[in-house]
Coordinates of C-alpha atoms in Angstrom, one line a residue:
X1 CA 18.5 192.9 164.0
X2 CA 20.4 191.8 160.9
X3 CA 19.0 190.0 157.9
X4 CA 20.6 187.3 155.9
X5 CA 21.0 187.6 152.1
X6 CA 20.1 184.4 150.2
X7 CA 19.7 180.9 151.7
X8 CA 22.7 179.6 153.7
X9 CA 23.3 175.9 154.4
X10 CA 25.0 174.8 157.6
X11 CA 25.7 172.2 160.3
X12 CA 24.3 171.6 163.7
X13 CA 27.6 171.9 165.6
X14 CA 31.1 171.2 164.5
X15 CA 31.3 169.1 161.3
X16 CA 32.4 165.5 161.8
X17 CA 35.3 166.0 159.4
X18 CA 36.7 168.9 161.5
X19 CA 40.3 168.1 162.8
X20 CA 39.3 169.3 166.2
X21 CA 35.9 169.5 167.9
X22 CA 36.3 173.2 168.8
X23 CA 33.9 175.9 167.5
X24 CA 36.8 177.8 165.8
X25 CA 37.9 174.7 163.9
X26 CA 34.3 173.9 163.1
X27 CA 33.8 177.3 161.5
X28 CA 37.0 176.8 159.4
X29 CA 35.8 173.4 158.3
X30 CA 32.4 174.7 157.4
X31 CA 34.0 177.2 155.1
X32 CA 36.4 174.6 153.6
X33 CA 33.4 172.3 152.8
X34 CA 31.6 175.1 150.9
X35 CA 28.9 175.6 153.5
X36 CA 27.9 179.0 155.0
X37 CA 26.6 178.6 158.5
X38 CA 27.1 176.7 161.8
X39 CA 24.9 176.3 164.8
X40 CA 26.7 176.5 168.1
X41 CA 25.3 173.6 170.2
X42 CA 24.8 174.5 173.8
X43 CA 22.4 171.6 174.2
X44 CA 24.1 170.3 177.4
X45 CA 24.8 173.7 178.9
X46 CA 26.0 177.2 178.1
X47 CA 29.7 177.3 178.6
X48 CA 32.1 179.6 176.6
X49 CA 34.6 182.1 177.9
X50 CA 34.5 185.7 176.7
X51 CA 37.9 185.2 175.2
X52 CA 36.8 182.2 173.1
X53 CA 33.6 184.0 172.1
X54 CA 35.6 186.9 170.8
X55 CA 37.8 184.5 168.8
X56 CA 34.7 182.7 167.4
X57 CA 33.3 186.0 166.3
X58 CA 36.5 187.1 164.7
X59 CA 36.9 183.9 162.7
X60 CA 33.3 183.7 161.7
X61 CA 33.4 187.3 160.4
X62 CA 36.7 186.7 158.5
X63 CA 35.4 183.6 156.8
X64 CA 31.8 184.9 156.4
X65 CA 30.2 182.0 158.2
X66 CA 26.8 182.9 159.9
X67 CA 26.4 181.6 163.4
X68 CA 23.2 180.5 165.1
X69 CA 22.9 178.8 168.5
X70 CA 20.8 176.1 170.1
X71 CA 19.8 176.5 173.8
X72 CA 20.1 173.6 176.2
X73 CA 17.5 170.8 175.8
X74 CA 16.5 171.1 179.4
X75 CA 14.1 174.0 179.0
X76 CA 10.5 173.8 180.1
X77 CA 8.7 177.1 180.5
X78 CA 5.6 175.1 181.6
X79 CA 7.2 173.3 184.5
X80 CA 5.0 173.1 187.6
X81 CA 8.2 173.9 189.6
X82 CA 8.7 177.7 189.4
X83 CA 12.4 177.2 190.1
X84 CA 12.7 175.1 186.9
X85 CA 10.9 177.8 184.9
X86 CA 13.4 180.4 186.2
X87 CA 16.3 178.1 185.3
X88 CA 14.8 177.6 181.9
X89 CA 14.5 181.3 181.3
X90 CA 18.1 181.8 182.4
X91 CA 19.3 179.0 180.0
X92 CA 17.7 180.7 177.0
X93 CA 19.0 184.1 178.0
X94 CA 22.5 182.7 178.6
X95 CA 22.5 181.1 175.2
X96 CA 21.4 184.4 173.6
X97 CA 24.1 186.4 175.5
X98 CA 26.9 184.0 174.4
X99 CA 25.6 183.9 170.8
X100 CA 25.6 187.7 170.7
X101 CA 29.2 187.8 171.9
X102 CA 30.1 185.3 169.1
X103 CA 28.4 187.6 166.6
X104 CA 25.5 185.1 166.3
X105 CA 22.3 185.9 164.4
X106 CA 19.6 183.7 165.8
X107 CA 18.9 181.5 168.9
X108 CA 16.6 178.5 168.9
X109 CA 15.1 176.6 171.8
X110 CA 12.5 174.0 172.6
X111 CA 9.9 175.9 174.7
X112 CA 8.0 173.4 176.9
X113 CA 6.1 170.2 177.6
X114 CA 2.4 170.1 177.9
X115 CA 2.4 167.8 181.0
X116 CA -1.3 167.5 182.2
X117 CA -2.2 171.0 181.1
X118 CA -4.4 172.3 178.4
X119 CA -2.5 173.5 175.3
X120 CA -4.0 177.0 175.7
X121 CA -2.8 177.2 179.3
X122 CA 0.7 176.1 178.3
X123 CA 0.7 178.7 175.5
X124 CA -0.1 181.5 177.9
X125 CA 2.7 180.4 180.3
X126 CA 5.2 180.1 177.5
X127 CA 4.2 183.5 176.1
X128 CA 4.6 185.2 179.5
X129 CA 8.1 183.7 180.0
X130 CA 9.1 184.5 176.4
X131 CA 8.1 188.2 176.9
X132 CA 10.4 188.3 179.9
X133 CA 13.2 186.7 178.0
X134 CA 12.9 189.2 175.1
X135 CA 12.5 192.2 177.3
X136 CA 15.5 191.2 179.4
X137 CA 17.7 190.7 176.4
X138 CA 16.6 194.0 174.9
X139 CA 17.4 195.8 178.1
X140 CA 20.9 194.3 178.0
X141 CA 21.4 195.3 174.4
X142 CA 21.6 191.7 173.3
X143 CA 20.4 191.8 169.7
X144 CA 19.7 188.3 168.4
X145 CA 16.5 186.7 167.1
X146 CA 14.9 184.4 169.7
X147 CA 13.1 181.5 168.0
X148 CA 10.8 178.8 169.5
X149 CA 11.2 175.6 167.5
X150 CA 8.5 173.4 166.1
X151 CA 8.7 170.2 168.2
X152 CA 8.8 166.6 167.0
X153 CA 7.0 164.8 169.8
X154 CA 3.3 165.0 170.7
X155 CA 4.1 165.6 174.4
X156 CA 6.0 168.7 173.5
X157 CA 4.5 172.2 173.2
X158 CA 5.3 173.6 169.8
X159 CA 3.2 172.7 166.8
X160 CA 3.4 174.9 163.8
X161 CA 0.4 177.0 164.8
X162 CA 1.6 177.5 168.3
X163 CA 5.0 178.8 167.3
X164 CA 3.4 181.1 164.7
X165 CA 1.0 182.5 167.4
X166 CA 4.0 183.1 169.7
X167 CA 5.7 185.1 166.9
X168 CA 2.5 187.2 166.4
X169 CA 2.1 187.9 170.1
X170 CA 5.8 188.6 171.2
X171 CA 7.8 191.2 169.4
X172 CA 11.4 190.1 168.4
X173 CA 10.3 186.5 168.1
X174 CA 10.0 184.4 164.9
X175 CA 9.7 180.6 164.6
X176 CA 12.4 178.1 163.9
X177 CA 10.8 175.7 161.4
X178 CA 12.1 172.1 161.8
X179 CA 10.8 170.3 158.8
X180 CA 11.6 166.8 160.1
X181 CA 9.8 167.6 163.4
X182 CA 6.7 168.7 161.6
X183 CA 6.8 165.6 159.4
X184 CA 7.2 163.3 162.5
X185 CA 4.6 165.1 164.7
X186 CA 2.0 164.6 162.0
X187 CA 2.9 160.9 161.6
X188 CA 4.3 161.3 158.1
X189 CA 2.4 164.3 156.7
X190 CA 4.1 167.5 155.4
X191 CA 6.0 165.4 152.9
X192 CA 4.6 166.4 149.5
X193 CA 5.4 169.6 147.7
X194 CA 1.9 171.1 148.4
X195 CA 2.1 170.2 152.1
X196 CA 5.6 171.8 152.5
X197 CA 4.5 174.8 150.4
X198 CA 1.5 175.2 152.8
X199 CA 4.0 175.9 155.6
X200 CA 5.4 178.9 153.7
X201 CA 1.9 180.1 152.7
X202 CA 0.9 180.0 156.4
X203 CA 4.0 181.9 157.5
X204 CA 3.5 184.6 154.8
X205 CA -0.2 185.0 155.6
X206 CA 0.3 185.2 159.4
X207 CA 3.7 186.8 159.8
X208 CA 4.2 188.7 156.5
X209 CA 6.4 188.2 153.5
X210 CA 9.3 189.5 155.5
X211 CA 9.2 186.3 157.5
X212 CA 10.2 184.2 154.5
X213 CA 13.3 186.5 154.1
X214 CA 14.3 185.9 157.7
X215 CA 14.1 182.1 158.3
X216 CA 15.9 179.9 160.7
X217 CA 15.2 176.3 159.8
X218 CA 16.3 172.7 160.7
X219 CA 16.1 169.6 158.6
X220 CA 17.2 165.9 158.8
X221 CA 15.8 162.5 158.1
X222 CA 13.6 161.2 160.9
X223 CA 12.1 158.1 162.3
X224 CA 8.7 158.5 163.9
X225 CA 5.8 156.6 165.4
X226 CA 2.3 157.4 166.8
X227 CA 3.8 159.8 169.4
X228 CA 5.9 161.6 166.9
X229 CA 9.7 161.8 166.7
X230 CA 11.8 158.7 167.6
X231 CA 15.2 159.8 166.3
X232 CA 17.0 161.7 163.6
X233 CA 18.5 159.7 160.8
X234 CA 20.3 160.6 157.5
X235 CA 18.1 161.9 154.7
X236 CA 18.8 158.9 152.4
X237 CA 17.7 156.5 155.2
X238 CA 14.4 158.2 155.8
X239 CA 11.1 158.8 153.9
X240 CA 11.6 162.6 154.0
X241 CA 11.0 164.2 150.6
X242 CA 13.9 166.6 150.5
X243 CA 13.5 167.2 146.8
X244 CA 10.1 168.7 147.4
X245 CA 11.6 170.8 150.3
X246 CA 14.3 172.4 148.1
X247 CA 11.8 173.1 145.3
X248 CA 9.5 174.9 147.8
X249 CA 12.4 176.8 149.3
X250 CA 13.3 177.9 145.8
X251 CA 9.8 178.7 144.6
X252 CA 9.0 180.8 147.7
X253 CA 12.4 182.6 147.5
X254 CA 13.1 181.7 151.1
X255 CA 16.1 183.4 152.7
X256 CA 17.9 182.8 155.9
X257 CA 19.7 179.7 157.4
X258 CA 18.9 176.0 157.1
X259 CA 20.8 173.7 159.4
X260 CA 21.3 170.0 159.0
X261 CA 20.6 167.9 162.1
X262 CA 21.2 164.6 160.5
X263 CA 23.8 162.2 162.1
X264 CA 26.1 162.8 159.2
X265 CA 25.6 166.6 159.6
X266 CA 27.8 168.0 156.8
X267 CA 26.9 165.2 154.4
X268 CA 23.2 166.1 154.4
X269 CA 23.9 169.8 154.5
X270 CA 26.0 169.4 151.3
X271 CA 23.3 167.0 149.8
X272 CA 20.6 169.6 150.4
X273 CA 22.7 172.5 149.1
X274 CA 23.5 170.6 145.9
X275 CA 19.9 169.6 145.4
X276 CA 18.9 173.3 145.9
X277 CA 21.6 174.7 143.6
X278 CA 20.7 172.3 140.8
X279 CA 17.2 173.8 140.4

């Protein structure tokens, strides 16, 4: 699977300033803004015709915009209802299939909720389902990275150590690191340079130096409480220390894609890119 050269900044979905809310127009706007990536948001369902996927691929290749994709929110690989687990597996696989047709590089999903189960039990269930997803995609020749995301709420499976363990245990899997979620889940931690750097140190130690050259990341401002994430906000309206983040990204020579999930998506993508470029 392909690697990305350098660190690319992008938007979660079509930029707000795009004249039309279509994926093709979004890619064009991303390029006009001076950004380099866009995440296709299939969060409400995976719907895209083969014809449109081909057009998206063509335009993204022509304009040199890297595409990632976000699977539907309704994924729970730990549901007590086996039918819902099967539907969740299908949603992740469908996202990967469409992303691949679009020329996409990496697919991110929220794996599960703990429910009343022990975290170790949930981990084994998620791992079992993820192995099926990866094997199924490989058998179909669908070559995209599949990435479980660090979750923002305490009820959600997916702390930093859990997604790292999944990546160690399932081939073809690497984590999607959401810095805002990690900050919210730990009730305001991971907000100093040393704390943010510790994420990269852990990834390099557990997954190898290559992991830092192949990163899919999310960032935004965030409001949080005792149970973790409340809502995403713009960087300047939050306590998130993005200056420390860009310094750590630079110091650890991180490569890959970092996607803005702030409400003003392209505003914060440009803000972070400018802060990074100024170092």
